[in-house]
Structure formats: structure tokens, C-alpha cells
mmCIF file of C-alpha atoms in Angstrom:
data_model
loop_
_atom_site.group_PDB
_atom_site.id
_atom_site.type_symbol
_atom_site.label_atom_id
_atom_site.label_comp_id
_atom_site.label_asym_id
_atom_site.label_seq_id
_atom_site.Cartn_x
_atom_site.Cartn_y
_atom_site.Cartn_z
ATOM 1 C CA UNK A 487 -14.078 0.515 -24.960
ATOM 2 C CA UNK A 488 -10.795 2.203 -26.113
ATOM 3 C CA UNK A 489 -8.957 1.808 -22.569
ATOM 4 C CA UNK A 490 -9.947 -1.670 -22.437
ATOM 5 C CA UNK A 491 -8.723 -2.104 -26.246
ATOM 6 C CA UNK A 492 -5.141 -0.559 -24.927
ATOM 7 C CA UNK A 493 -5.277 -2.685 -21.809
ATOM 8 C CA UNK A 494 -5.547 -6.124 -23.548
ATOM 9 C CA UNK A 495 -2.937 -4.835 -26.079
ATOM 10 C CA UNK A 496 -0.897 -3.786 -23.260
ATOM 11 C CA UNK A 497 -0.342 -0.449 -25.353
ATOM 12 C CA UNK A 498 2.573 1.655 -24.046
ATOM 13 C CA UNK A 499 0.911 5.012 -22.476
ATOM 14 C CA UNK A 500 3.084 8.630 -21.933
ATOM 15 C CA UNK A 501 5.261 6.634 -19.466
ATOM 16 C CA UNK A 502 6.186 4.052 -22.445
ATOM 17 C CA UNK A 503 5.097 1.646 -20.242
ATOM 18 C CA UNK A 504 1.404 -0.319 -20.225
ATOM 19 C CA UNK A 505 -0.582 -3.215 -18.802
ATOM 20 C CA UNK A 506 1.702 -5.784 -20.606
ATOM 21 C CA UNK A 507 5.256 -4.160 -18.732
ATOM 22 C CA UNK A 508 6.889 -5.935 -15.948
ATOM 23 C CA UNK A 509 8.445 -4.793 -12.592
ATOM 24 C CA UNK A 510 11.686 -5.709 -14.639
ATOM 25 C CA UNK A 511 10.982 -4.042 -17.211
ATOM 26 C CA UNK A 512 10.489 -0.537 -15.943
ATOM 27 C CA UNK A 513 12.970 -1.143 -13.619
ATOM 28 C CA UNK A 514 15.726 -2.086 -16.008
ATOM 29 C CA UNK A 515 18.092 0.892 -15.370
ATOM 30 C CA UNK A 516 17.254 1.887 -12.296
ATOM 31 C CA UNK A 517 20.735 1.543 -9.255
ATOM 32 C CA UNK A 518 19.220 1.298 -6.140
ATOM 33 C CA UNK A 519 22.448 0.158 -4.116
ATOM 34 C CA UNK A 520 21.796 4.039 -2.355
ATOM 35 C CA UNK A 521 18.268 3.314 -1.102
ATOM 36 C CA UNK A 522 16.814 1.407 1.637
ATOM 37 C CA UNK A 523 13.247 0.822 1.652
ATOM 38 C CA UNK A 524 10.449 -0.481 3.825
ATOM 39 C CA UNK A 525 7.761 -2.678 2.219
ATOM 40 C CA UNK A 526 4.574 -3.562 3.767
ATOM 41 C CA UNK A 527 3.040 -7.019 2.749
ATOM 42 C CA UNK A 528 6.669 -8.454 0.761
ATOM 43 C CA UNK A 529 6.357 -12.159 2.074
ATOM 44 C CA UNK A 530 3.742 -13.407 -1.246
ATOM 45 C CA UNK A 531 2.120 -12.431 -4.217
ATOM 46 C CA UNK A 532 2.741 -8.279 -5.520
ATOM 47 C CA UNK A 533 4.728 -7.547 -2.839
ATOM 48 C CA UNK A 534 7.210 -10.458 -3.008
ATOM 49 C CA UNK A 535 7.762 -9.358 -6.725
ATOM 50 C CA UNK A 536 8.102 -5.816 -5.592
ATOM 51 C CA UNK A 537 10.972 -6.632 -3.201
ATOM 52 C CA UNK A 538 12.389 -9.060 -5.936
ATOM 53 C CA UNK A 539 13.124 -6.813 -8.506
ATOM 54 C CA UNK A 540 14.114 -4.001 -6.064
ATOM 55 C CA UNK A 541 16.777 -6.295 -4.529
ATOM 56 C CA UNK A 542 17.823 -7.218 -8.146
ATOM 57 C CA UNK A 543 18.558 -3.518 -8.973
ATOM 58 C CA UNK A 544 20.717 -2.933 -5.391
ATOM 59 C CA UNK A 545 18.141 -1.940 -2.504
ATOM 60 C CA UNK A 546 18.408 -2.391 1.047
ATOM 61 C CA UNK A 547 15.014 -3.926 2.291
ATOM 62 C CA UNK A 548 13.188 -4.038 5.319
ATOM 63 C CA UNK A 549 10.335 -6.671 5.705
ATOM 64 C CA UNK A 550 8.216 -5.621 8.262
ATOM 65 C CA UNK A 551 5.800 -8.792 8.625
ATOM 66 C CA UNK A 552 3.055 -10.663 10.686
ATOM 67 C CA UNK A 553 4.114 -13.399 10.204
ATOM 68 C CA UNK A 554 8.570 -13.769 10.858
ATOM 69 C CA UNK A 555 8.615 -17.189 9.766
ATOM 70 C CA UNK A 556 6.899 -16.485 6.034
ATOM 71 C CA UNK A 557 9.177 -13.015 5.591
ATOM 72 C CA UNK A 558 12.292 -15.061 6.934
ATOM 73 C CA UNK A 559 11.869 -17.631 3.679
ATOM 74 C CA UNK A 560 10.636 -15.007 1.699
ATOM 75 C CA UNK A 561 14.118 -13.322 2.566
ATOM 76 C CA UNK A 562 16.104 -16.781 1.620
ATOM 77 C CA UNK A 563 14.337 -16.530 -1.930
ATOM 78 C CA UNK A 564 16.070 -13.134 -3.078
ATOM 79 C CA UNK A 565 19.018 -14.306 -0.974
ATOM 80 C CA UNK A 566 19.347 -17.520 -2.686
ATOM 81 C CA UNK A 567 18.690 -15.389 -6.147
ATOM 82 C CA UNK A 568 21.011 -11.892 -5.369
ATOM 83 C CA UNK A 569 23.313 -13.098 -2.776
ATOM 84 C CA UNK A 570 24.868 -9.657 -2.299
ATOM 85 C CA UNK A 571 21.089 -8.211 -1.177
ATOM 86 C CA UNK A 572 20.723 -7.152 2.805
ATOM 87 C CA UNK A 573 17.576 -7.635 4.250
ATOM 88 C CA UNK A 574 16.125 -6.953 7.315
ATOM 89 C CA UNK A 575 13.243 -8.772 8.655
ATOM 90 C CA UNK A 576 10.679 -7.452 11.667
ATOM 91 C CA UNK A 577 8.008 -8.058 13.694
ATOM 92 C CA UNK A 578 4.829 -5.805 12.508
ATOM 93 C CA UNK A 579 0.929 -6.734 12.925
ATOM 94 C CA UNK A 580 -0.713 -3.772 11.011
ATOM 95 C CA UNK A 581 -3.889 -4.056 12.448
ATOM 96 C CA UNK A 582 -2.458 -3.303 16.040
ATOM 97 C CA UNK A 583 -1.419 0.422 16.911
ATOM 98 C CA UNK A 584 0.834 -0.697 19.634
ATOM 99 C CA UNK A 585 2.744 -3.267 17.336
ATOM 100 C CA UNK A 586 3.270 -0.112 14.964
ATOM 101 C CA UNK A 587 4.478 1.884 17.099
ATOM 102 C CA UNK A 588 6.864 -0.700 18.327
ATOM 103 C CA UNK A 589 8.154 -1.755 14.865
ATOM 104 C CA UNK A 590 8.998 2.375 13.861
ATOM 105 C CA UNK A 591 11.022 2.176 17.426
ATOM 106 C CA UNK A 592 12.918 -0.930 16.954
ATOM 107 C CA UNK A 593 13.441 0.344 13.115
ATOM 108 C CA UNK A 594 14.758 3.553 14.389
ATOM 109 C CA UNK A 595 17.209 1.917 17.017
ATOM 110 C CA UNK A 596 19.101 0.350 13.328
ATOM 111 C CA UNK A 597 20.307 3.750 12.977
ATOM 112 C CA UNK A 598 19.187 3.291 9.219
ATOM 113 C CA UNK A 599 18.391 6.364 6.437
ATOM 114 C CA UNK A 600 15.134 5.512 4.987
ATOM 115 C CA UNK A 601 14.451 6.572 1.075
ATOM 116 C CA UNK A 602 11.577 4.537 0.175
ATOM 117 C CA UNK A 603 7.875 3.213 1.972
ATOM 118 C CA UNK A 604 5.781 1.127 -0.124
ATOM 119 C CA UNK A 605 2.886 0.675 2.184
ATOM 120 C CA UNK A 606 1.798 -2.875 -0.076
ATOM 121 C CA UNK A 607 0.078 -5.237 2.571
ATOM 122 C CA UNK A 608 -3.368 -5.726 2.252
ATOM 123 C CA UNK A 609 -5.875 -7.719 3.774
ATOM 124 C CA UNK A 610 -9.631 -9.095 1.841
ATOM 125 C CA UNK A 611 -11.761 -11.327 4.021
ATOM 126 C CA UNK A 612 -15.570 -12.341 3.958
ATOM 127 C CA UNK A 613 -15.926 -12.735 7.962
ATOM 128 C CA UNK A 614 -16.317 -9.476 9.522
ATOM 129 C CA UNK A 615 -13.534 -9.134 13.255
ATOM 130 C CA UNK A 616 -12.671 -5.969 14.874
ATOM 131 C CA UNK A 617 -9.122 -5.265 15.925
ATOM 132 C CA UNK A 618 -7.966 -4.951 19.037
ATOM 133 C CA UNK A 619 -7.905 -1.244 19.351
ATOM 134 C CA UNK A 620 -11.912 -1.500 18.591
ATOM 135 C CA UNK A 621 -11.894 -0.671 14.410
ATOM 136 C CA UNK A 622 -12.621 -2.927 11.573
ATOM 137 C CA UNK A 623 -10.264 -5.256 10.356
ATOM 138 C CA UNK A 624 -9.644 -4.818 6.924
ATOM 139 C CA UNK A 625 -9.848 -1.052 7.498
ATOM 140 C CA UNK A 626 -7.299 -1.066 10.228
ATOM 141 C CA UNK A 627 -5.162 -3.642 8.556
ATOM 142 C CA UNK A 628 -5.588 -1.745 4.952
ATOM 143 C CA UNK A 629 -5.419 1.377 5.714
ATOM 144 C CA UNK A 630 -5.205 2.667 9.527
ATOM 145 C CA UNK A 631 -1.768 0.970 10.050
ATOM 146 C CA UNK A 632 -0.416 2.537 6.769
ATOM 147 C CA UNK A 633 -1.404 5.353 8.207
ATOM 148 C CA UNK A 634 0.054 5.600 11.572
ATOM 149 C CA UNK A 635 3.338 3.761 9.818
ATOM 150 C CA UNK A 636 3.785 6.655 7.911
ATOM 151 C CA UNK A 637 3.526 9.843 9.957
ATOM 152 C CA UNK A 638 6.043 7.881 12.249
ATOM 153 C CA UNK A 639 8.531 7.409 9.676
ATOM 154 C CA UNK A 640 8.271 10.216 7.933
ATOM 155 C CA UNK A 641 10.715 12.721 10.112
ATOM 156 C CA UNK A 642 13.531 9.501 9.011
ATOM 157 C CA UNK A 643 12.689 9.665 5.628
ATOM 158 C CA UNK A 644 12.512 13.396 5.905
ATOM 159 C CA UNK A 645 15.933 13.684 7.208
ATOM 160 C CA UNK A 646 17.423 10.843 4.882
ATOM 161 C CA UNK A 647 16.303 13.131 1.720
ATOM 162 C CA UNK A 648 17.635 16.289 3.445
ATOM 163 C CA UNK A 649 21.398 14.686 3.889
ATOM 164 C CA UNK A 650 21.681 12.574 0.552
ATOM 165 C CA UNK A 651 20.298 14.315 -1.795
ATOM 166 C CA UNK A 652 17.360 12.041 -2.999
ATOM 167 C CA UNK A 653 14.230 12.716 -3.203
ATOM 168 C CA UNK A 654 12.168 10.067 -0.410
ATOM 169 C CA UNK A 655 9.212 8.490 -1.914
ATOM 170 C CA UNK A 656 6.056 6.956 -0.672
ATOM 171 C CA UNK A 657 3.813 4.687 -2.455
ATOM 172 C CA UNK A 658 0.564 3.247 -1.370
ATOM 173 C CA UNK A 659 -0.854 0.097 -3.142
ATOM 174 C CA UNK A 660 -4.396 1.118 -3.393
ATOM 175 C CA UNK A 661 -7.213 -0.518 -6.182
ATOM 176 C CA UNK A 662 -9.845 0.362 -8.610
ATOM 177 C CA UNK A 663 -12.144 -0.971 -6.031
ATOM 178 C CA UNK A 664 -11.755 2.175 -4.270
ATOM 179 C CA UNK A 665 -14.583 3.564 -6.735
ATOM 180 C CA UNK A 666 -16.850 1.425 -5.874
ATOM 181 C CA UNK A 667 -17.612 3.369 -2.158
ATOM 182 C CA UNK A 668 -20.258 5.955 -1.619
ATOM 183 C CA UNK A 669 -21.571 7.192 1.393
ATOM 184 C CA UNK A 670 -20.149 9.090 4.487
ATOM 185 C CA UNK A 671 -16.818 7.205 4.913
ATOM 186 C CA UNK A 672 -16.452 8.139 8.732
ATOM 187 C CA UNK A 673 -19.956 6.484 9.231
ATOM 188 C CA UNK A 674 -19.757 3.544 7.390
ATOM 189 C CA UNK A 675 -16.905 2.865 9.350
ATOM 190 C CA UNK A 676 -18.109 3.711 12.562
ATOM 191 C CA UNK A 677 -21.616 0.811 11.602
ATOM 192 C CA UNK A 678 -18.744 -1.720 11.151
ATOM 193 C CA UNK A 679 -16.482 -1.454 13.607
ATOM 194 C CA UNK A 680 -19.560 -2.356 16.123
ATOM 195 C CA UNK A 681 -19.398 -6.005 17.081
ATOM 196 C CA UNK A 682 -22.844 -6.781 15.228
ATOM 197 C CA UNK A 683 -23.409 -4.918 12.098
ATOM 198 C CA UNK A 684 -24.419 -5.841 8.666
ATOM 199 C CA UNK A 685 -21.212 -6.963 7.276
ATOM 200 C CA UNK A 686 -20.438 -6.318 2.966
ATOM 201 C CA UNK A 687 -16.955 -7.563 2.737
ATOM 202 C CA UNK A 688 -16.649 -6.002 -0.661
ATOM 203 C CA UNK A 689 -17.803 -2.634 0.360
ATOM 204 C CA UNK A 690 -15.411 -2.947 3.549
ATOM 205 C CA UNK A 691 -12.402 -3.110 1.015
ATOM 206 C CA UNK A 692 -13.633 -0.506 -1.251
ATOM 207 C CA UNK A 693 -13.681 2.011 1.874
ATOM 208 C CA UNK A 694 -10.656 0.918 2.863
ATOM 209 C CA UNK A 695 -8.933 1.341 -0.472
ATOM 210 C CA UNK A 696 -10.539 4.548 -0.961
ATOM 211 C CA UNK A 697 -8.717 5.875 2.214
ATOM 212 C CA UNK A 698 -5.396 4.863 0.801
ATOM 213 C CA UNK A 699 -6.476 7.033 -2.018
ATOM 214 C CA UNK A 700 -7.472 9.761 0.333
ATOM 215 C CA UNK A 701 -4.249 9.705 2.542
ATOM 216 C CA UNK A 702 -2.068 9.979 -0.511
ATOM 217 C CA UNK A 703 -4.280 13.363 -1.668
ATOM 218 C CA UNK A 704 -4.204 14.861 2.156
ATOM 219 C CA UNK A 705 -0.361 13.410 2.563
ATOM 220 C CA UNK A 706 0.828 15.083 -0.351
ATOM 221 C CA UNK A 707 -0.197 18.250 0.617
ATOM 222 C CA UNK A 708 0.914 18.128 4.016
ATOM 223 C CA UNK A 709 4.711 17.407 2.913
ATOM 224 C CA UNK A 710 4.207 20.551 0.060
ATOM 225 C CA UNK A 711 3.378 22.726 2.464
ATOM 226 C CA UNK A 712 6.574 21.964 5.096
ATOM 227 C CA UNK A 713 8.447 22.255 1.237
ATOM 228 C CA UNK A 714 9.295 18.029 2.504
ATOM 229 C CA UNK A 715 11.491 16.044 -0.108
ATOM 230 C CA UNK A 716 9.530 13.788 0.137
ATOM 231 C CA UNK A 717 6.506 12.178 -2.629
ATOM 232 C CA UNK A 718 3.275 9.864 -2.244
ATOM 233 C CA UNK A 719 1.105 8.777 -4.829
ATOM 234 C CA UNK A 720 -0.769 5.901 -4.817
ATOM 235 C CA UNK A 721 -1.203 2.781 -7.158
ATOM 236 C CA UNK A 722 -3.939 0.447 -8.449
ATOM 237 C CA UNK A 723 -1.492 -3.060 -9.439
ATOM 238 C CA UNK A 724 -4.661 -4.152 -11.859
ATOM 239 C CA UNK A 725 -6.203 -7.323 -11.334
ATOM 240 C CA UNK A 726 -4.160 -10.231 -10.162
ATOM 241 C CA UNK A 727 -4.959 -13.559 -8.361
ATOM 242 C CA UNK A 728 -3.036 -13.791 -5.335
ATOM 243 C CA UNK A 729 -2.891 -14.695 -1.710
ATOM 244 C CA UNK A 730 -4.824 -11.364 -1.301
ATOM 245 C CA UNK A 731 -8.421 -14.032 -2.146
ATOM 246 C CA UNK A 732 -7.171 -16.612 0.201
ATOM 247 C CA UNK A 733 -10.199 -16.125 2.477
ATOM 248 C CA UNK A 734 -12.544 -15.899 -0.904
ATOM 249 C CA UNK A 735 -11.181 -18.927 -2.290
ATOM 250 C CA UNK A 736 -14.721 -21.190 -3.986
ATOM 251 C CA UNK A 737 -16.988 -21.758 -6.971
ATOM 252 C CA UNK A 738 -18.066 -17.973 -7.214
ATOM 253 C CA UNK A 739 -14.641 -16.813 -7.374
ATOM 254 C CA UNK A 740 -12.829 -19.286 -9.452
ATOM 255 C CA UNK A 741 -16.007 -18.780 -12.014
ATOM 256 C CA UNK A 742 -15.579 -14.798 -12.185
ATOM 257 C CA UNK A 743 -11.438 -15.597 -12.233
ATOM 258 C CA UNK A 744 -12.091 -17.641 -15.159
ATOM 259 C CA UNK A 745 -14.505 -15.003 -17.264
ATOM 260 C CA UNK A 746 -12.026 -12.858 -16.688
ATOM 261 C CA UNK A 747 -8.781 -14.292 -17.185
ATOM 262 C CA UNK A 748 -7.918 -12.330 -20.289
ATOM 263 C CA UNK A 749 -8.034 -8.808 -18.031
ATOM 264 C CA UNK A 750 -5.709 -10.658 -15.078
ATOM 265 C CA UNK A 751 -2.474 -9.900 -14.643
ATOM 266 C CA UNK A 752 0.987 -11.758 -13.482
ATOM 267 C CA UNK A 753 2.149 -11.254 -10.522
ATOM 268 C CA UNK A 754 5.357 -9.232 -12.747
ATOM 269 C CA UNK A 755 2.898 -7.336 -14.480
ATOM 270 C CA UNK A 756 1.216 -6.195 -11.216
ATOM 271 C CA UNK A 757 4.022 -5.039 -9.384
ATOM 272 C CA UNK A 758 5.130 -3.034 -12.333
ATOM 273 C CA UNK A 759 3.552 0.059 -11.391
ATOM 274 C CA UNK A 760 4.271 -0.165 -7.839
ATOM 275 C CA UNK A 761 8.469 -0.480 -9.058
ATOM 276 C CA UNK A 762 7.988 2.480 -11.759
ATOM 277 C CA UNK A 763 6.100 4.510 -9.220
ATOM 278 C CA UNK A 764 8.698 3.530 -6.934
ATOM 279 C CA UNK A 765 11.964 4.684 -9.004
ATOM 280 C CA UNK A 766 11.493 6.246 -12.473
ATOM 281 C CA UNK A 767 13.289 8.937 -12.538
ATOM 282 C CA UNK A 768 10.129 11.099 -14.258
ATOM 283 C CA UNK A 769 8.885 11.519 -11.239
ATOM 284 C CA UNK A 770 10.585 13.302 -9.092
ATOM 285 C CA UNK A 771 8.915 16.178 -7.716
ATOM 286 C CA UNK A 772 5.661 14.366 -8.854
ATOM 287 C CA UNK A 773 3.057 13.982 -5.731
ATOM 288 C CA UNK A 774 -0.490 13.476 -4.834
ATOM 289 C CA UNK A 775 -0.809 11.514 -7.774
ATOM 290 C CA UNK A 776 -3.232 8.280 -9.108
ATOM 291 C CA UNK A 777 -1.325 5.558 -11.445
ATOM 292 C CA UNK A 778 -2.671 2.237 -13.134
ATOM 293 C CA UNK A 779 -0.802 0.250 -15.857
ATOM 294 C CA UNK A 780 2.848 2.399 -15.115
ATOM 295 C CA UNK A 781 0.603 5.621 -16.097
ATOM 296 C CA UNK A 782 -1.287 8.739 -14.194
ATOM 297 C CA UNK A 783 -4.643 8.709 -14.197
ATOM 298 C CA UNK A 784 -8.014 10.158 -12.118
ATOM 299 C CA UNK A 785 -9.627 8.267 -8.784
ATOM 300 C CA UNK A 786 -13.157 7.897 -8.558
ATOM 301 C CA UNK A 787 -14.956 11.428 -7.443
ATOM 302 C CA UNK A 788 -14.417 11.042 -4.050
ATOM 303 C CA UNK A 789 -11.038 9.981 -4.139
ATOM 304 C CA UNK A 790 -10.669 13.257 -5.378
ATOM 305 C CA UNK A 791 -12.415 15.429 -3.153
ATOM 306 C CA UNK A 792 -10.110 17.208 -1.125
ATOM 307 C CA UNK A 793 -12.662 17.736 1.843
ATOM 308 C CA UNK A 794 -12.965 14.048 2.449
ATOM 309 C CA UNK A 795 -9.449 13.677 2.762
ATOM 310 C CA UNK A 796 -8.802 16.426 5.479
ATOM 311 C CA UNK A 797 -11.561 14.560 7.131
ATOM 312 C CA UNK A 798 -10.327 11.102 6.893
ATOM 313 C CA UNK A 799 -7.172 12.699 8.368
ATOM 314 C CA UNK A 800 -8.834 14.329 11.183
ATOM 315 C CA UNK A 801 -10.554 10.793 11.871
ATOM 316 C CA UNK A 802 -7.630 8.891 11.277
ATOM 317 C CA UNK A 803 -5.114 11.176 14.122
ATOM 318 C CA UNK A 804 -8.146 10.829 16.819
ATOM 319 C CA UNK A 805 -8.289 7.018 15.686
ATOM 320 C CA UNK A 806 -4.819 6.305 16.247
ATOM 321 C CA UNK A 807 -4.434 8.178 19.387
ATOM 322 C CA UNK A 808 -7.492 6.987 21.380
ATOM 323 C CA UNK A 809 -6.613 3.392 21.701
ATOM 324 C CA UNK A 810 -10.058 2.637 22.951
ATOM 325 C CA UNK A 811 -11.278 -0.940 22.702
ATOM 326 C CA UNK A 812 -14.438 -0.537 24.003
ATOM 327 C CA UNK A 813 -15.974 1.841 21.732
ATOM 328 C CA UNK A 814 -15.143 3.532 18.116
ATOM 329 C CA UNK A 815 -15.715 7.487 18.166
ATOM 330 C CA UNK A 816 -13.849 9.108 15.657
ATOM 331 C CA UNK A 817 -15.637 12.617 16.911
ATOM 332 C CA UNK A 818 -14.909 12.399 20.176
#
């Protein structure tokens, strides 16, 4: 009852930030003319805010996108708004291995340093489709691609810290939802990546989200351990109504949007804690880490189990690697 007091106050936490602050706001003395960054998911909603306010304050972006026609005007907007802003717009279908892999090669032939991955893009849909490497879509669009997007850029953004200086950071747009899985992950994944399963688009998300969660835990102690300057930590924006519904758009929804229109966020207010995460200076050297409202916090109990992580991992490398479209064997 407290939290949720401080949440519709929008009371500042230990940050000094809160619910109420804006990607502006935590942003506001932050130079980022040094840093280029890659940012899943910037053409609408959280992430088009995100890459806003991180041109405004200097930063070379990359728009890796699905869809090259909806990054291309989302790159006139901050054009048209920060003239002096560089942007760099490419071809990237999360959901497909191969179009990953051929995005971090076609990245890497710009000869660019790399300081900052916000892995943002995220898909919620009620029909149930498996990609075409054989694995549930929301989980290989959510999650998987992140996944595989990372490792790959990580020796560049490895290598960028080690000759300027500054700390690389990573941040992956998780959500609250993430608490809402239990079970084995790694079978509940394996039930609906078959072509006829019992479909619960809700609990598909929450697994997916709760792997974001995951891969920032097991990430972030990979990079300690090769002493990497390099961070991840993972954020939960808060609830905001944006594009992310589009495929849940009804009665149902606009009904539960309405009851609880007093706990919903703007789109500034959402992508505040993806920006502070992103640049306050506080947290260098701070990894592994779980923020809502601009503030740390704890994941659910599994998003904090350390076992389950390694295990997604394990999963996630023989996932990536098998390529197999006619069957999904993470154990094999």
C-alpha cells in the first residue's frame, strides 16, 4: 500500500528520481555527443522517446528495425527536431537468427565504436506463430534475438570501452510481468514452440520477459568475470499504453486501460528509467541489477535465481546455434 502511495505521488526514491520523472528529466545533464548507441524497437511508443531524448543530449544512434520505412520517418522526427543528430537506420527482424547475424555484420563493416545497447523492442500478441528458426514468437522476438544481438556485439562494445575510457552499458527493457511465470522455463517453451499447443498469450510474455531478467543476472556475471567494462541491468518502463497492445486492441482492454488509468504512465515517464539506466553517472560499475520508476529494486524469485539463468543461457547458445526449423530441442 505504501509503494503504490509513492507511485501515484511520483515520490522521488534514492536516485531522486520516481514514477512522475521524465526521460528529460533524468537526462538533463547528461553530454552524450561521445556515445553511439544501438536501440532495439526506437520507431514508436518507449523506444521512440528513448532515442528522442538521447539524440537531444548528443548521441549517435543506430535504428536497427523491421520495418525501414517506419525507422526512416521515425529518423526525420528527431532530425526535423535536433538537426545536428546522426542516425543510422538498418535492416533487423529480431525474430530471425540469420537477419541478426546479418545486421551485427553490416553494423561492424561502419567501422563504428559502440558505447551503448538498449535491447527495447518488444513484441505482445494473442495469436500464437512460430519463427522461422522453429521457436515461439514472442519469445524469439522478446528475448532470443536480444540475446544473440548481444553476445555478437559485445567484443565492439568491449573494445570501444577499452580505448575511450567509458564504461559500455547494456540495458534490457524487461516488465513486471516477468513475475507472473512459474514453471520450468525451458519446458514451457519447448510446449509452445510446437505448431499446436495450448496457447496463453499472457503467460508467453511473462516467460519471455522473465528471460530478459535472467540474461541480465547470467550476463552480468559473465562480463565480471573477463573484468569487461562493460554493465547490464535490466528495466521494467511501468505501465504505458502503446503500440506494444496493437494486437490486444478491444472492449477488455480499453475497460482494464480505463480502471487503471491513474497507475499508467506517458510515454516520457516510461522511458525515464530506460534513459537514467542508460546514462546517470551513479552507475557506473553498477551491474546485474533490477530498476522500476529510475530506482533498484528485486525481480520476482525466479528472476533471481541464479541456477535458472545459467540454464536459460545454456538453452539459449544451443537455441541460437541449431537453426533447426523442424523441431525445438534445447537439450539436444
Amino acid at each position: 500500500m505504501i509503494e503504490t502511495g509513492k507511485y501515484l505521488l511520483g515520490a522521488a526514491g534514492a536516485s531522486g528520481f520516481g514514477s512522475k520523472s521524465t526521460a528529460e528529466e533524468v537526462t538533463e545533464n547528461c553530454d552524450l555527443r561521445s556515445i553511439t548507441a544501438v536501440i532495439t524497437g526506437a520507431t514508436s511508443g518507449i523506444g521512440a522517446e528513448t532515442a528522442r531524448v538521447l539524440a537531444k543530449r548528443g548521441a549517435r544512434l543506430i535504428f536497427p528495425a523491421r520495418n525501414v520505412k517506419a525507422a526512416e520517418e521515425a529518423k526525420e522526427r528527431i532530425v526535423s527536431e535536433f538537426p545536428e543528430t546522426e542516425i543510422v537506420v538498418m535492416e533487423l527482424d529480431l525474430s530471425s537468427i540469420a537477419s541478426v547475424r546479418n545486421f551485427v555484420a553490416d553494423f561492424e563493416s561502419l567501422d563504428l565504436p559502440l558505447n551503448l545497447l538498449i535491447n527495447n523492442a518488444g513484441k505482445l500478441a494473442h495469436e500464437h506463430a512460430i519463427s522461422e528458426d522453429g521457436i515461439e514468437m514472442t519469445f524469439a522476438t522478446n528475448y532470443l534475438g536480444h540475446f544473440l544481438l548481444t553476445n555478437l556485439l559485445l567484443k565492439k562494445m568491449i573494445q570501444t570501452a577499452e580505448e575511450t575510457g567509458v564504461q559500455g552499458r547494456i540495458v534490457n527493457v524487461t516488465s513486471g510481468i516477468h513475475g507472473w511465470f512459474t514453471g520450468d522455463l525451458i519446458e514451457y517453451l519447448r510446449l509452445i514452440s510446437q505448431p499446436k499447443c495450448q496457447f496463453d498469450a499472457t503467460r508467453a510474455y511473462a516467460l519471455s520477459k522473465l528471460a530478459n531478467v535472467l540474461h541480465t543476472k547470467e550476463l552480468s556475471s559473465r562480463l565480471q568475470k573477463i573484468e569487461a567494462n562493460v554493465t547490464v541491468n535490466c528495466v521494467h518502463p511501468g505501465v504505458v499504453r502503446t503500440r506494444l497492445t496493437r494486437d490486444r486492441e478491444g472492449l477488455l482492454t480499453d475497460l482494464v486501460f480505463f480502471l487503471a488509468s491513474k497507475l499508467v504512465k506517458t510515454v516520457p515517464q516510461a522511458a525515464a528509467t530506460t534513459c537514467y539506466v542508460a546514462t546517470n553517472p551513479r552507475l557506473v560499475n553498477v551491474s546485474g541489477k533490477y530498476f522500476t520508476d529510475c530506482n533498484e529494486t528485486t525481480p520476482s524469485g525466479l528472476g533471481s535465481n541464479s541456477s535458472e539463468a545459467t540454464k536459460l543461457w545454456a538453452a539459449s547458445e544451443i537455441l541460437v546455434a541449431q537453426h533447426s526449423k523442424a523441431s525445438f530441442d534445447p537439450c539436444s
